[in-house]
Coordinates of C-alpha atoms in Angstrom, one line a residue:
M13 CA 13.6 -27.7 -11.1
P14 CA 15.2 -29.8 -8.4
H15 CA 16.6 -28.2 -5.3
A16 CA 20.3 -27.5 -5.0
D17 CA 22.3 -30.2 -3.2
F18 CA 24.0 -27.9 -0.7
V19 CA 22.8 -25.5 2.0
H20 CA 24.8 -22.7 3.7
L21 CA 24.8 -23.3 7.4
R22 CA 27.1 -20.5 8.5
V23 CA 26.0 -17.1 7.3
H24 CA 26.5 -13.6 8.9
S25 CA 23.8 -11.1 8.1
A26 CA 24.1 -7.4 8.6
Y27 CA 23.0 -8.0 12.1
S28 CA 26.5 -9.4 12.8
L29 CA 27.4 -5.9 13.8
S30 CA 30.5 -4.4 12.1
E31 CA 31.1 -7.8 10.6
G32 CA 28.4 -9.1 8.3
A33 CA 27.1 -7.2 5.2
I34 CA 24.1 -9.3 3.9
K35 CA 20.7 -7.9 4.7
P36 CA 18.1 -10.5 5.7
D37 CA 16.0 -9.9 2.5
K38 CA 19.1 -10.2 0.4
L39 CA 20.1 -13.4 2.2
A40 CA 16.7 -15.0 1.5
G41 CA 16.8 -13.8 -2.1
L42 CA 20.3 -15.3 -2.6
A43 CA 19.1 -18.7 -1.3
A44 CA 16.0 -18.6 -3.5
A45 CA 17.9 -17.6 -6.6
G46 CA 20.4 -20.4 -6.0
N47 CA 17.4 -22.8 -5.6
M48 CA 18.6 -23.8 -2.1
P49 CA 15.9 -25.4 -0.1
A50 CA 17.1 -23.7 3.2
V51 CA 19.6 -21.3 4.6
A52 CA 20.9 -20.5 8.1
I53 CA 21.4 -17.2 9.8
T54 CA 24.3 -17.5 12.3
D55 CA 25.1 -14.0 13.5
T56 CA 27.7 -13.5 16.1
S57 CA 26.4 -13.4 19.7
N58 CA 22.9 -12.2 18.8
M59 CA 19.6 -13.3 17.4
F60 CA 17.8 -10.0 16.8
G61 CA 17.7 -10.5 13.0
T62 CA 15.9 -13.9 13.2
L63 CA 12.3 -12.7 12.9
E64 CA 13.0 -10.5 9.9
F65 CA 15.1 -13.2 8.3
T66 CA 12.3 -15.8 8.9
Q67 CA 9.7 -13.6 7.3
Y68 CA 11.7 -12.9 4.2
C69 CA 12.6 -16.6 3.8
T70 CA 9.0 -17.6 4.2
K71 CA 8.0 -15.2 1.4
S72 CA 10.8 -16.5 -0.8
G73 CA 9.9 -20.2 -0.3
V74 CA 13.1 -20.9 1.6
Q75 CA 13.3 -22.8 4.9
P76 CA 14.9 -20.5 7.5
I77 CA 17.4 -22.1 9.9
I78 CA 17.7 -20.2 13.1
G79 CA 21.3 -20.3 14.5
C80 CA 24.0 -18.3 16.2
Q81 CA 27.7 -18.2 16.3
L82 CA 28.8 -18.1 20.0
G83 CA 32.1 -17.6 21.6
L84 CA 33.3 -20.5 23.8
A85 CA 35.5 -19.5 26.7
R86 CA 39.0 -21.0 26.9
T87 CA 39.4 -22.6 30.3
G88 CA 41.0 -20.4 32.9
T89 CA 41.5 -17.4 30.7
I90 CA 39.7 -14.2 29.5
L91 CA 41.3 -14.3 26.1
A92 CA 39.3 -14.0 22.9
P93 CA 37.1 -17.1 22.7
D94 CA 36.9 -20.0 20.3
Y95 CA 33.7 -20.0 18.1
V96 CA 31.1 -22.7 17.5
V97 CA 27.8 -22.6 15.6
L98 CA 24.5 -23.7 17.1
L99 CA 21.4 -24.4 15.1
A100 CA 17.9 -24.6 16.6
Q101 CA 16.1 -27.8 15.7
N102 CA 12.9 -27.2 17.7
E103 CA 11.2 -24.9 20.2
A104 CA 13.4 -26.2 23.1
G105 CA 16.5 -25.6 21.1
Y106 CA 15.3 -22.1 20.2
A107 CA 14.7 -21.3 23.8
N108 CA 18.1 -22.7 24.8
L109 CA 19.8 -20.7 22.1
Q110 CA 18.2 -17.5 23.5
R111 CA 19.5 -18.4 27.0
L112 CA 23.0 -19.1 25.8
T113 CA 23.1 -15.9 23.8
S114 CA 22.1 -14.0 26.9
F115 CA 24.6 -15.8 29.1
S116 CA 27.4 -14.8 26.6
F117 CA 27.1 -11.2 27.7
L118 CA 27.2 -12.0 31.4
T119 CA 30.4 -14.1 31.6
G120 CA 32.8 -12.2 33.9
D121 CA 35.4 -9.9 32.5
A122 CA 35.7 -11.5 29.1
V123 CA 37.0 -9.3 26.3
K124 CA 34.2 -10.6 24.0
P125 CA 30.8 -12.2 24.6
Q126 CA 31.3 -15.9 25.4
I127 CA 29.8 -18.8 27.2
T128 CA 31.5 -21.6 29.2
R129 CA 31.6 -25.2 28.0
E130 CA 29.6 -26.2 31.0
Q131 CA 26.8 -23.8 30.0
L132 CA 26.9 -25.1 26.4
C133 CA 26.5 -28.7 27.6
Q134 CA 23.8 -27.8 30.1
Y135 CA 21.6 -26.1 27.5
A136 CA 22.3 -28.4 24.6
D137 CA 18.8 -29.8 24.2
G138 CA 17.2 -29.1 20.8
L139 CA 20.4 -27.7 19.3
F140 CA 22.7 -29.0 16.6
L141 CA 26.4 -28.1 17.0
L142 CA 28.9 -27.4 14.3
T143 CA 32.4 -27.6 15.8
G144 CA 33.6 -24.3 14.4
G145 CA 36.2 -25.2 11.8
S146 CA 39.8 -24.1 12.4
L147 CA 38.8 -21.3 14.7
G148 CA 36.7 -23.4 16.9
P149 CA 38.0 -25.1 20.1
I150 CA 38.8 -28.4 18.4
G151 CA 40.6 -26.6 15.5
R152 CA 42.6 -24.5 17.9
L153 CA 43.8 -27.6 19.8
L154 CA 44.7 -29.4 16.5
A155 CA 46.6 -26.3 15.4
E156 CA 48.6 -26.4 18.6
G157 CA 49.4 -30.1 18.1
Q158 CA 47.3 -31.2 21.0
M159 CA 45.5 -34.2 19.5
D160 CA 44.8 -35.9 22.8
E161 CA 43.3 -32.7 24.3
A162 CA 41.2 -32.3 21.1
K163 CA 39.9 -35.9 21.5
A164 CA 39.0 -35.3 25.1
Y165 CA 37.2 -32.0 24.3
L166 CA 35.3 -33.6 21.4
S167 CA 34.2 -36.5 23.6
I168 CA 32.6 -34.1 26.0
L169 CA 30.8 -32.3 23.1
K170 CA 29.6 -35.6 21.6
D171 CA 28.2 -36.7 24.9
A172 CA 26.3 -33.4 25.2
F173 CA 25.1 -33.4 21.6
P174 CA 24.3 -37.1 20.8
D175 CA 23.5 -37.4 17.1
R176 CA 23.4 -33.6 16.9
I177 CA 27.0 -32.7 16.2
A178 CA 29.1 -32.4 13.0
I179 CA 32.8 -31.8 12.3
E180 CA 32.9 -28.5 10.4
L181 CA 35.2 -28.2 7.4
Q182 CA 36.0 -24.9 5.7
R183 CA 38.2 -24.2 2.6
H184 CA 38.6 -20.4 2.3
G185 CA 42.3 -20.9 1.5
E186 CA 43.5 -20.0 5.0
P187 CA 46.7 -21.8 6.1
Q188 CA 45.2 -23.0 9.4
E189 CA 42.3 -24.7 7.5
A190 CA 44.7 -26.9 5.5
A191 CA 46.8 -27.5 8.6
T192 CA 43.9 -28.8 10.7
E193 CA 41.8 -30.6 8.1
P194 CA 43.7 -34.0 8.4
G195 CA 43.1 -33.9 12.1
F196 CA 39.5 -33.2 11.6
L197 CA 39.1 -36.1 9.3
Q198 CA 40.9 -38.3 11.8
L199 CA 38.6 -37.2 14.6
A200 CA 35.5 -37.7 12.4
E201 CA 36.5 -41.3 11.7
A202 CA 37.5 -42.0 15.3
F203 CA 34.3 -40.7 16.8
D204 CA 32.0 -41.7 13.9
L205 CA 30.8 -38.2 13.4
P206 CA 29.5 -36.6 10.1
L207 CA 31.4 -33.9 8.3
A208 CA 29.7 -30.6 7.3
A209 CA 31.1 -28.3 4.7
T210 CA 30.6 -24.6 5.4
N211 CA 31.6 -21.4 3.8
E212 CA 31.5 -18.6 6.4
C213 CA 29.6 -16.0 4.4
F214 CA 30.1 -12.3 5.3
F215 CA 29.1 -10.7 2.0
A216 CA 26.9 -11.6 -1.0
K217 CA 29.3 -11.6 -3.9
R218 CA 33.0 -11.9 -4.4
E219 CA 33.3 -8.4 -5.8
M220 CA 32.0 -7.0 -2.5
Y221 CA 35.2 -8.1 -0.7
E222 CA 37.0 -4.7 -0.8
A223 CA 33.9 -2.9 0.5
H224 CA 33.6 -5.4 3.3
D225 CA 37.3 -5.0 4.1
A226 CA 36.7 -1.3 4.4
L227 CA 33.8 -2.0 6.8
L228 CA 36.1 -4.0 9.1
C229 CA 38.6 -1.1 9.1
I230 CA 35.9 1.4 10.0
A231 CA 34.6 -0.9 12.8
D232 CA 38.1 -1.3 14.2
S233 CA 39.4 2.2 13.6
R234 CA 42.2 0.9 11.4
V235 CA 43.3 1.6 7.8
L236 CA 43.6 -0.7 4.8
A237 CA 47.4 -0.4 4.6
E238 CA 47.9 -1.9 8.1
K239 CA 49.0 -5.6 8.0
D240 CA 48.2 -6.6 11.6
R241 CA 44.4 -6.1 11.6
R242 CA 41.2 -8.1 11.3
R243 CA 40.4 -9.4 7.9
V244 CA 38.7 -12.2 6.0
T245 CA 39.5 -13.6 2.5
P246 CA 37.8 -12.9 -0.8
E247 CA 36.3 -16.4 -0.5
H248 CA 34.0 -15.5 2.4
W249 CA 31.0 -14.9 0.1
F250 CA 27.7 -16.7 -0.5
K251 CA 28.9 -19.2 -3.0
P252 CA 26.5 -21.2 -5.3
A253 CA 25.9 -24.8 -4.4
A254 CA 27.7 -26.0 -7.5
M255 CA 30.8 -24.2 -6.5
M256 CA 30.7 -25.7 -3.0
R257 CA 30.2 -29.2 -4.4
E258 CA 33.3 -28.6 -6.6
L259 CA 35.3 -27.3 -3.7
F260 CA 34.5 -30.4 -1.7
K261 CA 34.4 -32.9 -4.6
D262 CA 36.7 -35.2 -2.7
L263 CA 34.3 -35.2 0.3
P264 CA 30.8 -35.2 -1.2
D265 CA 29.3 -36.4 2.1
A266 CA 30.3 -33.1 3.7
C267 CA 27.9 -31.3 1.3
D268 CA 25.2 -34.0 1.5
N269 CA 25.1 -33.6 5.2
T270 CA 24.2 -30.0 5.0
I271 CA 20.9 -31.0 3.5
A272 CA 20.3 -33.6 6.3
I273 CA 21.2 -31.0 9.0
A274 CA 18.8 -28.5 7.4
Q275 CA 16.0 -31.1 7.4
S276 CA 16.5 -31.6 11.2
C277 CA 15.9 -27.9 11.9
T278 CA 12.2 -27.3 11.9
V279 CA 11.6 -24.3 14.2
M280 CA 10.5 -20.9 12.9
T281 CA 10.5 -17.6 14.6
T282 CA 7.0 -16.1 15.0
T283 CA 5.6 -12.8 16.3
R284 CA 4.5 -13.0 19.9
K285 CA 2.8 -10.7 22.3
P286 CA 5.2 -8.5 24.3
L287 CA 6.0 -9.7 27.8
L288 CA 5.4 -6.7 30.0
P289 CA 6.8 -6.4 33.5
R290 CA 4.5 -7.1 36.4
C291 CA 3.8 -3.9 38.4
P292 CA 2.0 -3.6 41.7
K293 CA -1.4 -2.0 41.6
V294 CA -1.4 1.7 42.5
R295 CA -4.3 3.0 44.5
D296 CA -6.1 6.1 43.3
G297 CA -5.3 9.2 45.2

């Protein structure tokens, strides 16, 4: 049987704490059952699920893609960050992803872990960048009607990630996605950048939406009846490749490119000897 012609590049495992609800073994199984040749793990601000994820993918005959969703600081503020996705293409990229993840917890008085754009560009080697959809920095600027600023920002990212960047498109049914998509398409054409279709997966099946919604309420000490609270849509599940192709049937290249991106990511997490601290020798007595 031929492989599916779409790969999920933005998936939150249960290691996206109080956010994701897909265990690594389940994630590998979903990809294998859907005949997907590869699947990415992109937990928010951490990478401590990558080894377990890699081991389960290897057993399932699925190529693991090691990634992370990182907050990108808004210039001059400590507001909640914009989000981008980084995928490790090689050992250098994996090491840089570890560095950036660590930096995200060391950035000043930020309300959430985040890195600066300067840090992102400095440690871009070996990483593939997805621009973050409507909740990324480019999407936010488009939503605010700042096309010139979006172009300037994207130009900086393209210079830092030559041939390693894609305009991310999402169609969960959110109003901001529809509002920003025309701008994304315009930018992709203007900068000669590929499109990448993603479905930000937080749970395995559509019927798990209500349970996941309850998880978010527990995490935030809120109740289901409250309107002004964190939530996702029922569409944020691990959709089959055929459903994603249908969803983006007007932009087939956006799905084709997920395969090409997956093929460019060849690094795998392996077990390594622990790095113990160096201690001075202590004399007997």
